[in-house]
Short mmCIF file of C-alpha atoms in Angstrom, two decimals:
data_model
loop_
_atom_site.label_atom_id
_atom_site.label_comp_id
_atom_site.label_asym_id
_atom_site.label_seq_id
_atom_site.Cartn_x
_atom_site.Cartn_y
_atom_site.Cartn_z
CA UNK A 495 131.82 37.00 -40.53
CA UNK A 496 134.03 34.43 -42.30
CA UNK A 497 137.50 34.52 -43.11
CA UNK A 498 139.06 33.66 -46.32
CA UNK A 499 140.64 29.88 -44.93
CA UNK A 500 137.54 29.43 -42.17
CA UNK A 501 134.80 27.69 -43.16
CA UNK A 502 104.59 43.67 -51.07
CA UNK A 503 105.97 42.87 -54.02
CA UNK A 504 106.31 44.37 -57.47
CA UNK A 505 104.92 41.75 -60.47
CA UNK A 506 105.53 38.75 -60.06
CA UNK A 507 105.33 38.24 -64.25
CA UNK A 508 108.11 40.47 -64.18
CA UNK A 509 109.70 37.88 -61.63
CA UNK A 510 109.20 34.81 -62.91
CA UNK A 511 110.42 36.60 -66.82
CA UNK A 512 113.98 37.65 -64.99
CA UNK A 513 114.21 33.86 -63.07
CA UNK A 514 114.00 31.92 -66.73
CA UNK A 515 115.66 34.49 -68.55
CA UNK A 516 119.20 33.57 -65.83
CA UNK A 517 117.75 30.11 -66.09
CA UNK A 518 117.63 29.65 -69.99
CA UNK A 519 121.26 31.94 -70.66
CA UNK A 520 122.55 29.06 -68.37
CA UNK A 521 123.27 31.85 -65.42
CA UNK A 522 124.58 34.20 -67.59
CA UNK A 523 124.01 38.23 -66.29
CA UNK A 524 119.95 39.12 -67.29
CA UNK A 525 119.26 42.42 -67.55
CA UNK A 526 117.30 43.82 -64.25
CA UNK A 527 114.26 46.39 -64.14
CA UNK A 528 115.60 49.76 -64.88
CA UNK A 529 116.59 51.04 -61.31
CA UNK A 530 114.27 54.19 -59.11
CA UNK A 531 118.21 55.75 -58.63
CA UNK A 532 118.01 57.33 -55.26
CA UNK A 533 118.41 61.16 -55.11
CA UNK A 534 120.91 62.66 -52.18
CA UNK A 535 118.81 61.56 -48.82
CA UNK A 536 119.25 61.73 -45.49
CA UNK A 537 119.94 58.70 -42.80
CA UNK A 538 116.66 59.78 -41.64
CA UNK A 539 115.01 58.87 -44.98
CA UNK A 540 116.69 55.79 -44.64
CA UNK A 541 115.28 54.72 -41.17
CA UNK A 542 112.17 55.71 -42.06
CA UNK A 543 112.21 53.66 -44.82
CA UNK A 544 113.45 50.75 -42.57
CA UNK A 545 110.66 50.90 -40.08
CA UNK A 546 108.27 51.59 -43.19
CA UNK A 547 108.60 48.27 -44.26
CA UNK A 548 108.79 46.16 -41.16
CA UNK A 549 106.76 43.32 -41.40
CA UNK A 550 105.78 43.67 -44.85
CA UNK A 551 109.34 43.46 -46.46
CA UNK A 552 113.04 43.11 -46.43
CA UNK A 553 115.72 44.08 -48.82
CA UNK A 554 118.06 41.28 -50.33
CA UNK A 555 121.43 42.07 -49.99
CA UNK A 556 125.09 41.33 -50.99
CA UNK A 557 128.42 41.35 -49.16
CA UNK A 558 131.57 42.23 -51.18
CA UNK A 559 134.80 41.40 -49.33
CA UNK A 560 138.22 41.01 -51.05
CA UNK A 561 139.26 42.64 -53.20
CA UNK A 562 138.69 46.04 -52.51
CA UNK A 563 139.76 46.38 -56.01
CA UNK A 564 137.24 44.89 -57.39
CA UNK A 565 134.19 45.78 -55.31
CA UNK A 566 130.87 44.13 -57.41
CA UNK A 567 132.61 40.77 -57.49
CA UNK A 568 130.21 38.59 -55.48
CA UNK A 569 127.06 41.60 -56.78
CA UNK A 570 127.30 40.59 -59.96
CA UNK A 571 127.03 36.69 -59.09
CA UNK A 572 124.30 37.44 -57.37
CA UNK A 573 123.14 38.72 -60.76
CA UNK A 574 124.16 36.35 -62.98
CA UNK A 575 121.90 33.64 -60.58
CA UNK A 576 118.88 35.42 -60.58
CA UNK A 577 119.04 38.20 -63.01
CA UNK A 578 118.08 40.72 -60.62
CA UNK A 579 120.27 43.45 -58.67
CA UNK A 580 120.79 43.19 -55.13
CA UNK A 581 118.52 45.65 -53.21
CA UNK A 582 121.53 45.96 -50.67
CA UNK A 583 125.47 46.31 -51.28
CA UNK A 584 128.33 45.24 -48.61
CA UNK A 585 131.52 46.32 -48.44
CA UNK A 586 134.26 46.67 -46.09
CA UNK A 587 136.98 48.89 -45.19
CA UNK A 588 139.38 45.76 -44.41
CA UNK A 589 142.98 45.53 -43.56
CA UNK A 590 145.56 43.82 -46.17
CA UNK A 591 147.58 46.36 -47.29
CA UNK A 592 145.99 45.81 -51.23
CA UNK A 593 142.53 46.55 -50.01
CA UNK A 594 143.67 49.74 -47.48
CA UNK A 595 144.92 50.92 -50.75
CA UNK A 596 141.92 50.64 -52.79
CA UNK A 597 139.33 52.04 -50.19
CA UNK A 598 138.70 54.35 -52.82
CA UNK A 599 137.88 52.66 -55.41
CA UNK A 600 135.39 50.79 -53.22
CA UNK A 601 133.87 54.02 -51.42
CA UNK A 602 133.55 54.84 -55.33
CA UNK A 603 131.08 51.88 -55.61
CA UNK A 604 129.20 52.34 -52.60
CA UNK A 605 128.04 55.89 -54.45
CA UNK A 606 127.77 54.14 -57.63
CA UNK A 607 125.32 51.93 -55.87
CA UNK A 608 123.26 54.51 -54.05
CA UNK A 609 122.96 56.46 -56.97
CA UNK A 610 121.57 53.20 -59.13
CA UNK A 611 119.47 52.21 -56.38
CA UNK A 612 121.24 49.98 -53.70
CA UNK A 613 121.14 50.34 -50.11
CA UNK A 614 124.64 50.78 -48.98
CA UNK A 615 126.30 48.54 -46.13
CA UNK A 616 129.21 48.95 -44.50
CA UNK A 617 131.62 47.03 -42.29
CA UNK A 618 135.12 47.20 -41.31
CA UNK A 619 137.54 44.54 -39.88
CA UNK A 620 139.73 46.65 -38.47
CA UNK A 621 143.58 46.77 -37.23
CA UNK A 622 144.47 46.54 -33.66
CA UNK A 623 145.44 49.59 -32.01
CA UNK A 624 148.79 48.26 -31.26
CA UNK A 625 150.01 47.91 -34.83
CA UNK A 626 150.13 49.58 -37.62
CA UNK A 627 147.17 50.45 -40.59
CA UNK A 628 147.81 47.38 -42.09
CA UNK A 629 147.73 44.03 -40.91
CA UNK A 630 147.13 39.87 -41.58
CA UNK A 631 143.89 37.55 -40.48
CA UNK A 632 145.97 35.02 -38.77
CA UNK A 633 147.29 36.99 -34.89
CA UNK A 634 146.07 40.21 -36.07
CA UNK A 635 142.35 41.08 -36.74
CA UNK A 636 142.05 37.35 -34.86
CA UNK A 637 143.95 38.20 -31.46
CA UNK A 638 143.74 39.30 -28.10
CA UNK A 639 144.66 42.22 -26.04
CA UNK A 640 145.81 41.65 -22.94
CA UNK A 641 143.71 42.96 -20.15
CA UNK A 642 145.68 45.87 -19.39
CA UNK A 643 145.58 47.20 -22.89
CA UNK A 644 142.09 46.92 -23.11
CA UNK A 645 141.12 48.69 -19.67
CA UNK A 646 143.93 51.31 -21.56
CA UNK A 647 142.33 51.11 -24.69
CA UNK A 648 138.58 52.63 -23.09
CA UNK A 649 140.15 54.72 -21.00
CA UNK A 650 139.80 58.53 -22.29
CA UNK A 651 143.01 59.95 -23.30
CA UNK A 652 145.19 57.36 -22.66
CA UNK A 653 148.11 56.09 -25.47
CA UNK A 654 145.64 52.99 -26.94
CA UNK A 655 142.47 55.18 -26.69
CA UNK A 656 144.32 57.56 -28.69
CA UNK A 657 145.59 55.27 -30.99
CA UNK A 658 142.31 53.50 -31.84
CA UNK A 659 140.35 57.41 -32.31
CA UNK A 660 143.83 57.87 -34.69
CA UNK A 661 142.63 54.49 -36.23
CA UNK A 662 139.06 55.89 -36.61
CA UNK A 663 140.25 58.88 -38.61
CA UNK A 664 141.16 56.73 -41.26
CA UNK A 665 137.85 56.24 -42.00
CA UNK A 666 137.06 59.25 -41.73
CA UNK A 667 137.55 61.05 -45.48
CA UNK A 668 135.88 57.93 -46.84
CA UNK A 669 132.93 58.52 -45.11
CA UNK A 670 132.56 62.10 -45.40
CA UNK A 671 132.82 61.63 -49.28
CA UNK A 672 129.99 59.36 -48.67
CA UNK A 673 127.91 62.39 -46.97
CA UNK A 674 128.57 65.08 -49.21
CA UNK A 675 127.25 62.56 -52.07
CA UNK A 676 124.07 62.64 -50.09
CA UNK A 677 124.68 58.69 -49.34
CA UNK A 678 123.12 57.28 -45.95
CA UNK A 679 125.52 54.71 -44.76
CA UNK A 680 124.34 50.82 -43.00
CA UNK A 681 127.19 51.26 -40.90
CA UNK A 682 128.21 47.97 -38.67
CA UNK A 683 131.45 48.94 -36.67
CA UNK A 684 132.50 46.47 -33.63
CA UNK A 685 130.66 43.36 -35.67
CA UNK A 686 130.08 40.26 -33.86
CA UNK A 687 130.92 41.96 -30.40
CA UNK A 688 129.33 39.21 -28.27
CA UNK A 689 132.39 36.47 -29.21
CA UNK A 690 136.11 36.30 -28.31
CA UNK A 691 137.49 35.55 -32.61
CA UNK A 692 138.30 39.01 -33.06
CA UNK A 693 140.46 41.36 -31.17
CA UNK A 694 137.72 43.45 -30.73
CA UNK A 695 135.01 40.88 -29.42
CA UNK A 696 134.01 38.69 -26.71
CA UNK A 697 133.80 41.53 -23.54
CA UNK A 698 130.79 41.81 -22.18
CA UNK A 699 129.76 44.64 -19.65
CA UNK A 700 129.98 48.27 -19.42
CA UNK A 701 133.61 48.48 -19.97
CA UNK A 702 133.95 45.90 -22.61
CA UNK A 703 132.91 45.55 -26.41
CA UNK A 704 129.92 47.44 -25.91
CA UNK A 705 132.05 50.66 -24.74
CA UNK A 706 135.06 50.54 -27.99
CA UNK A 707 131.57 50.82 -30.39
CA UNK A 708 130.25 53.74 -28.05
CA UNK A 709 133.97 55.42 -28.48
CA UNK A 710 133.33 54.68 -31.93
CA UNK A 711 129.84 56.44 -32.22
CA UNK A 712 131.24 59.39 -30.32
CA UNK A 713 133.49 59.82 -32.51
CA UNK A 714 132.18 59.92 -35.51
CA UNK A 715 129.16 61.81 -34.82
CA UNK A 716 131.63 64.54 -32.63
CA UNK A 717 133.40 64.87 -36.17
CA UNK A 718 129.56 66.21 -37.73
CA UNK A 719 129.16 62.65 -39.33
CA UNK A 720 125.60 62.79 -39.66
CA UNK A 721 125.10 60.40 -42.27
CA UNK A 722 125.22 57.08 -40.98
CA UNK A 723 122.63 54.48 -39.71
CA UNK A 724 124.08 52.82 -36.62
CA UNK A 725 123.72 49.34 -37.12
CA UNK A 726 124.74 47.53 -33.59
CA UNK A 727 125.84 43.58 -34.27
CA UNK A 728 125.88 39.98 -32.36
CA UNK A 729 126.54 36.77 -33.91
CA UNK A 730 124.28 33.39 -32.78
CA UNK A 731 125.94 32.67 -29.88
CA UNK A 732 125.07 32.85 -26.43
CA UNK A 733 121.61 34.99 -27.44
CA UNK A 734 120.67 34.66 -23.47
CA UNK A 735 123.28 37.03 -23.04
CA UNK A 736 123.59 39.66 -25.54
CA UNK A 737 122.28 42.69 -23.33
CA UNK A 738 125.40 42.20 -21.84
CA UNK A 739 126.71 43.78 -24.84
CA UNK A 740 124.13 46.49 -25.71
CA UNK A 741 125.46 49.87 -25.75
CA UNK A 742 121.94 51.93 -25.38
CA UNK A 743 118.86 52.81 -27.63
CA UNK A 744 120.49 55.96 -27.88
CA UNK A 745 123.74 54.22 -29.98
CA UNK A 746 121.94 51.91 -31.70
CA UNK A 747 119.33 52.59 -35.13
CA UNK A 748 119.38 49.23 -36.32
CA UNK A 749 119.78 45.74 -34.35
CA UNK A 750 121.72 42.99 -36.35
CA UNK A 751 122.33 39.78 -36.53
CA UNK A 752 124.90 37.23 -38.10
CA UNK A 753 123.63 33.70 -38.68
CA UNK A 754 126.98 31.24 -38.94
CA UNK A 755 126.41 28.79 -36.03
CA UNK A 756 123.34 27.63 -37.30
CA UNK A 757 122.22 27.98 -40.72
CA UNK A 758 118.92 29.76 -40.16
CA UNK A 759 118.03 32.04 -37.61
CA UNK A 760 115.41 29.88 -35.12
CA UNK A 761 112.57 32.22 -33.96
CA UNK A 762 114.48 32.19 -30.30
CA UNK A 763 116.94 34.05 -31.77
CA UNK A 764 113.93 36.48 -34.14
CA UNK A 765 112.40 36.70 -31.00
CA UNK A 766 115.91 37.88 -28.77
CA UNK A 767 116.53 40.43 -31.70
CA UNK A 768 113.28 41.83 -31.43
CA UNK A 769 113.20 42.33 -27.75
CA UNK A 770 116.70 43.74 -27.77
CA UNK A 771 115.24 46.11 -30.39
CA UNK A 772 112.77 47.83 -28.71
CA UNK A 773 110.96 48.80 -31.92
CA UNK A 774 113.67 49.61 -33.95
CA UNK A 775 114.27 47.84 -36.76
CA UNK A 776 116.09 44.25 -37.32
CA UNK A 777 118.09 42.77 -39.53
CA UNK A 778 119.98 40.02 -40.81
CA UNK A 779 123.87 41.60 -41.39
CA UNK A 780 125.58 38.26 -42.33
CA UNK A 781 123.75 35.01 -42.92
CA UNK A 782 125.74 32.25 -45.35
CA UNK A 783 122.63 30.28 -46.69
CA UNK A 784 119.83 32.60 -48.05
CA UNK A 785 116.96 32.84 -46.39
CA UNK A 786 114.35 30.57 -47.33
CA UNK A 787 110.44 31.77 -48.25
CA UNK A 788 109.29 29.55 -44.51
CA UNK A 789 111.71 31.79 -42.67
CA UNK A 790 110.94 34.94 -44.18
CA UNK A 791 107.01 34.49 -43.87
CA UNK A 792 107.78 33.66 -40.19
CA UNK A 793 109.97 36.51 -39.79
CA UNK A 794 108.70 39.12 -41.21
CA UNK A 795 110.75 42.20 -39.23
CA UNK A 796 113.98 41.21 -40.65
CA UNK A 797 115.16 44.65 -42.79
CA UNK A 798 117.49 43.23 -44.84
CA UNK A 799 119.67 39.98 -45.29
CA UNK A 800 122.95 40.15 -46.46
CA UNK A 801 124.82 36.94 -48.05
CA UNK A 802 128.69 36.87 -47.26
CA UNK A 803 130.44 36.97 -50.20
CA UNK A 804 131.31 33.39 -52.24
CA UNK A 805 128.53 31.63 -49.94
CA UNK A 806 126.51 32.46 -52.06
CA UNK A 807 127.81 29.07 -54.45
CA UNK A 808 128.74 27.39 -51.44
CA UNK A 809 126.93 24.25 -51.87
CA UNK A 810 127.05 23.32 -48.66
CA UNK A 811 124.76 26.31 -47.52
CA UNK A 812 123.15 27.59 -51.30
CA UNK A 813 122.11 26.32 -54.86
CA UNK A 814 120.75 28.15 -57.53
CA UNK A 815 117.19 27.43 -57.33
CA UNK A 816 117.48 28.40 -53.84
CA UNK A 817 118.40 31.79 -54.28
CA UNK A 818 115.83 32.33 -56.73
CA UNK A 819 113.13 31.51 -55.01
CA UNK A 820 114.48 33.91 -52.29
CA UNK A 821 115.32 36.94 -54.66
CA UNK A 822 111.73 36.06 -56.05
CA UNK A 823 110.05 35.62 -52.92
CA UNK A 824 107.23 38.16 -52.72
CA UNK A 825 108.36 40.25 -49.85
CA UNK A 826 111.52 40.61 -50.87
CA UNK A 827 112.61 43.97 -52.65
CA UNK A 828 115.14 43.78 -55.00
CA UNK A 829 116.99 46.99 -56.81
CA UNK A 830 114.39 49.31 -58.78
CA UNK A 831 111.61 47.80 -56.64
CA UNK A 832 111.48 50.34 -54.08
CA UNK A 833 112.41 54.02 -53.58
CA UNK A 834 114.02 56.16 -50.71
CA UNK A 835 114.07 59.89 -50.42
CA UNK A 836 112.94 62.43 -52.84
CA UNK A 837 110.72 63.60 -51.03
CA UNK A 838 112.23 66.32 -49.44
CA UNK A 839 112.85 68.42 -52.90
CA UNK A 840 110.03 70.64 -54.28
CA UNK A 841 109.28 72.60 -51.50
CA UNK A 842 106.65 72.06 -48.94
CA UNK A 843 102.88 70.42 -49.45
CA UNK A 844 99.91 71.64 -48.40
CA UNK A 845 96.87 69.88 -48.34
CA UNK A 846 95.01 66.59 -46.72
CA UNK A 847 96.42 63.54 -45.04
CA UNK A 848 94.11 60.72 -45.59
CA UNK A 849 94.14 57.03 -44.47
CA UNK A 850 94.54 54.52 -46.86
CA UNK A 851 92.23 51.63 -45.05
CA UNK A 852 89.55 54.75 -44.13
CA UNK A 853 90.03 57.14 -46.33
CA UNK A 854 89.21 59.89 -43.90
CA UNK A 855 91.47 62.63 -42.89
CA UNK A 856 93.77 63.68 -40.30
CA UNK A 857 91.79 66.07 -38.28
CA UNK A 858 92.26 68.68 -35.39
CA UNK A 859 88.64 68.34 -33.58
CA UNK A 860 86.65 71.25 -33.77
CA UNK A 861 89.18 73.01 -35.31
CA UNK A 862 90.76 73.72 -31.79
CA UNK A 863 94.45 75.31 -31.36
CA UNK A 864 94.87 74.23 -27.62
CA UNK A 865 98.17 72.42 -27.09
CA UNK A 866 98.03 68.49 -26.42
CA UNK A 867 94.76 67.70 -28.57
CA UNK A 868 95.16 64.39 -30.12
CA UNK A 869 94.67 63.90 -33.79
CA UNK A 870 91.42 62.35 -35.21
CA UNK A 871 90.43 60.70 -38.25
CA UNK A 872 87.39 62.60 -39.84
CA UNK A 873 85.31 62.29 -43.15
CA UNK A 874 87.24 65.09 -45.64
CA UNK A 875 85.73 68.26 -45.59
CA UNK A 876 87.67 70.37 -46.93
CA UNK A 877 88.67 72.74 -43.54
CA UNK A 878 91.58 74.25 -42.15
CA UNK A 879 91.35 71.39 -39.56
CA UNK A 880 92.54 68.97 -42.00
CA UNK A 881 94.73 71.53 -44.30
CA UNK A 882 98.56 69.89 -43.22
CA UNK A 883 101.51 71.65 -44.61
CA UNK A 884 104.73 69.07 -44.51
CA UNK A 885 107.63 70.87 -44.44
CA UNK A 886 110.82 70.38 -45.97
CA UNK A 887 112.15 70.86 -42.15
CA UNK A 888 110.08 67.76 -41.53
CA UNK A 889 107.61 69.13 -39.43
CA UNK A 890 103.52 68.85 -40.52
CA UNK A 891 101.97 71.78 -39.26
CA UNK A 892 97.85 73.01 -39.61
CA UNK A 893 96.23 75.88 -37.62
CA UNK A 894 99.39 77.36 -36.67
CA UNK A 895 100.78 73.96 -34.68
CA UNK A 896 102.88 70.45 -35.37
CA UNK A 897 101.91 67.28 -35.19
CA UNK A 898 103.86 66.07 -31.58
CA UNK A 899 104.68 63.29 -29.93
CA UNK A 900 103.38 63.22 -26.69
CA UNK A 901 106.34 64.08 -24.18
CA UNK A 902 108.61 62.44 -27.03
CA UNK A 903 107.44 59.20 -25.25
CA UNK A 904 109.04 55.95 -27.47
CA UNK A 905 106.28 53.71 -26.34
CA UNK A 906 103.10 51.86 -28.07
CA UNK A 907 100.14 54.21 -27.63
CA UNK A 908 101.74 57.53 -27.18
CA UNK A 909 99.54 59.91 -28.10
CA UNK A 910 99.58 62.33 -31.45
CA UNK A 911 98.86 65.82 -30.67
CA UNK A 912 98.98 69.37 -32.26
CA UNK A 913 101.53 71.81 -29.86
CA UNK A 914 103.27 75.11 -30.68
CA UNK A 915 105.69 74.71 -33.28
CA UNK A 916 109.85 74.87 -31.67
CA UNK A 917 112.90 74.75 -34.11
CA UNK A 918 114.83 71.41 -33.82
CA UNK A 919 111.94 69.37 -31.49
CA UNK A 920 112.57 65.98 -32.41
CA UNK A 921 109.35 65.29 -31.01
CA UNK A 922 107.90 67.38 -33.95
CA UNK A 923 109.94 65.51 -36.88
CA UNK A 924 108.25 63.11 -39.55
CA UNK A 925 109.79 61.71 -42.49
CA UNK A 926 107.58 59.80 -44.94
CA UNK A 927 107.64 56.39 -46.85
CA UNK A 928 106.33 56.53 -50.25
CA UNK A 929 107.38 52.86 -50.75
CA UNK A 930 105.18 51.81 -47.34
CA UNK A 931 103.58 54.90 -47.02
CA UNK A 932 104.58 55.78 -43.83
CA UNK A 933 104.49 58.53 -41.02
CA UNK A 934 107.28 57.91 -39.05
CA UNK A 935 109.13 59.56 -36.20
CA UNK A 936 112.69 59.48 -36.65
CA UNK A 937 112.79 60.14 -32.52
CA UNK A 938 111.35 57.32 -31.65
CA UNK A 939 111.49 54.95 -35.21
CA UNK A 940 107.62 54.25 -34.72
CA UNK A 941 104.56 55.04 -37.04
CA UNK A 942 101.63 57.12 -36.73
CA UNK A 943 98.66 55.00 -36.19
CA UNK A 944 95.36 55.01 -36.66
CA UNK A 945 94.24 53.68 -32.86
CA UNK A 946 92.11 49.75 -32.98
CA UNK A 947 92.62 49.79 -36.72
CA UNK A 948 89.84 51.96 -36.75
CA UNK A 949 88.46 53.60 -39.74
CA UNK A 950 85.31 55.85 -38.04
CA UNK A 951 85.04 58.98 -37.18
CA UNK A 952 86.70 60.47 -33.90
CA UNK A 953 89.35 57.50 -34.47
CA UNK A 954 92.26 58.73 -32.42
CA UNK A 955 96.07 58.62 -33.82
CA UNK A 956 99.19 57.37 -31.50
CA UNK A 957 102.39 56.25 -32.04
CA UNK A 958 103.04 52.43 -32.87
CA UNK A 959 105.52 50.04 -33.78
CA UNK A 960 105.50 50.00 -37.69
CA UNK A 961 103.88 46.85 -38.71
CA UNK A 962 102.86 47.02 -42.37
CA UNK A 963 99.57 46.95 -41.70
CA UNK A 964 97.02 49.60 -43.90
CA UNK A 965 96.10 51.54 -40.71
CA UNK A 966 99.48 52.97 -40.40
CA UNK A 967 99.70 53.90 -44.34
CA UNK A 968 98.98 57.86 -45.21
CA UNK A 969 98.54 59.34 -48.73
CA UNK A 970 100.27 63.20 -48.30
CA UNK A 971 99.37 66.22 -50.17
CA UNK A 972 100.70 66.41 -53.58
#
């Protein structure tokens, strides 16, 4: 982050109309492609869509800091440069006293956003646990505990642990109005863990920063939050060492990272991200200059990138031509280019799956119901053995059985198999892309796959990492 004193793809006629249209009203606002406004989804929906497009494309995004009171202030510059929306909004609890008061008005926004089509993002410089709600930049937010307070402040039921869970609950109306809108939250608590500017940052180790953002995802989820997308952060520093700061697979949905030491990430630091990951998906939380087409094309996992507020103009890291070409760029999705959730209204489907590279169908062979048979692809005839019925629960059932993960195994190559149906197996859960057109496991983040890219008959199906490539994209029922 920055402080206020520090220092693939829809038509491209439709593109290039929107990039002179800004041009030629000398940067004044264009009008954007009427926005797909996203129905009330489910963080699931939203990681599926995240691994859906890995590899293929990433959402632009932009950060909104001060003032809460105004929270489309750097959006709508954004706009006025390119002509399009943002496919991703930022915004911040904070902690001036002006911007603690208008929370509301910018948790407003964020459903204003969903609702038109934005991915919502979410950060939240917080207030040490020693002080009050409300505090300044300068020996606040940017200080130090003292040793003792932090081994206090992780320590279960002590004063400082109870202070900072007390802290939490501020948050906590905000983002519950936020869930019973049906909004899926990007949400980036403990930012920039892995150096020493904040309060909060620079411990590494079990008991350090890594352990306040595990309080913090107990927390929330123990008060039935079940709408946000953890989103675990690290800045460009020291990328040898940032395991030293990862909190689990288990707390972590998304992998991020902020770009400030440099000015774009180098593939030593795409490549750290990615092995952190572990197949979930990446992105790019904070970056000043936008991403250029080179680094995108050789980068394809990044999710998202997010611009930090009034960078954007900062000549020193942007210029308008720039940020064209990377709003324009063709794997980029901008709002009302791409669509998440929906899919779970209308009841349940019944009918094929087909591949799109093959177009065969998922099969049971021989029509068998004997637990742990992996799934085929066949030529389409029309059987029971290819008759799938995908549930509004999120299972996808034929002959009686669900499509399973093998043993729930998050690996490459797991098998897909057909076993007895049981309520709440996570090994048994699917959400679909219709942007990517993707199976995906919420369990494990990874897509079913068509084994070798094959396209035969008796081609088996396994989980994979979701790459973007045609033999993990399946046309469902309608």
């Amino acid at each position: 982050m920055r402080n206020r004193t520090d220092r693939t793809g829809p038509p491209a006629l439709r593109r290039a109309l929107a990039a002179l249209a800004a041009l030629a009203l000398a940067l004044v606002l264009a009008p954007t492609a009427p926005a797909q406004a996203f129905p009330a989804s489910t963080r699931a929906q939203l990681i599926s869509f995240l691994n859906g497009i890995s590899g293929q494309n990433m959402l632009s995004g932009q950060h909104n800091r001060e003032p809460n009171a105004d929270p489309t202030k750097y959006t709508r510059v954004a706009q006025s440069i390119t002509g399009q929306t943002p496919g991703l909004w930022g915004g911040d609890f904070l902690f001036d006293a002006a911007d603690v008061n208008a929370r509301q008005t910018m948790v407003n926004e964020a459903i204003r956003q969903w609702q038109g089509g934005s991915v919502v993002a979410l950060t939240w410089h917080m207030c040490p646990p020693t002080m009050g709600s409300t505090c300044n930049w300068d020996n606040n937010i940017k200080s130090r505990l003292s040793d003792a307070q932090w081994n206090e402040l992780v320590t279960n039921g002590t004063g400082l642990n109870n202070a900072f869970k007390s802290r939490l609950g501020e948050a906590l109306p905000y983002l519950r109005q936020l869930q019973t809108a049906g909004v899926p939250v990007l949400f980036r608590p403990i930012h920039e863990m892995n150096e020493g500017w904040s309060w909060w940052g620079g411990r590494p180790g079990a008991n350090g920063s890594r352990k306040l953002y595990q309080i913090t995802y107990d927390y929330f989820t123990g008060q039935g939050l079940n709408n946000l997308v953890w989103v675990w952060n690290v800045k460009d520093v020291n990328m040898g060492s940032i395991a030293d700061y990862w909190p689990g697979a288990s707390y972590v949905d998304v992998a991020s990272l902020d770009i400030w030491v440099k000015l774009e990430p180098s593939q030593s630091d795409y490549q750290a991200m990615l092995n952190i990951a572990g197949g979930k998906p990446i992105a790019l939380a904070e970056v000043g200059r936008v991403p250029s087409p080179t680094v995108m094309n050789a980068q394809p996992r990044w999710a998202w990138w997010m611009v930090w507020a009034e960078w954007l103009t900062d000549p020193a890291y942007n210029n308008n031509a720039a940020v064209q070409a990377s709003y324009f760029h063709s794997r980029v999705f901008n709002r009302g280019e791409f669509s998440i959730g929906g899919g779970g209204g209308g009841g349940s489907r019944t009918g094929a799956i087909t591949g799109a590279a093959s177009g065969r169908c998922v099969d049971i062979p021989g029509a068998t119901t004997v637990n742990g048979t992996q799934v085929q692809l066949y030529t389409c005839n029309g059987t029971s053995a290819q008759s799938w019925t995908v549930g509004t629960d999120g299972t996808v059932r034929a002959l009686g059985k669900c499509l399973d993960v093998n043993g729930g195994v998050n690996a490459d190559g797991t098998k897909v198999q057909i076993w007895d149906c049981l309520a709440g197996n996570t090994h048994q859960q699917w959400t679909y892309n219709s942007t990517a057109r993707t199976l995906v496991n919420p369990e494990t983040g990874r897509c079913l796959d068509a084994t070798g890219q094959g396209t035969a008959d008796g081609t088996k199906l396994q989980l994979w990492s979701c790459n973007g490539q045609t033999n993990q994209q399946w046309n469902l029922p309608a």
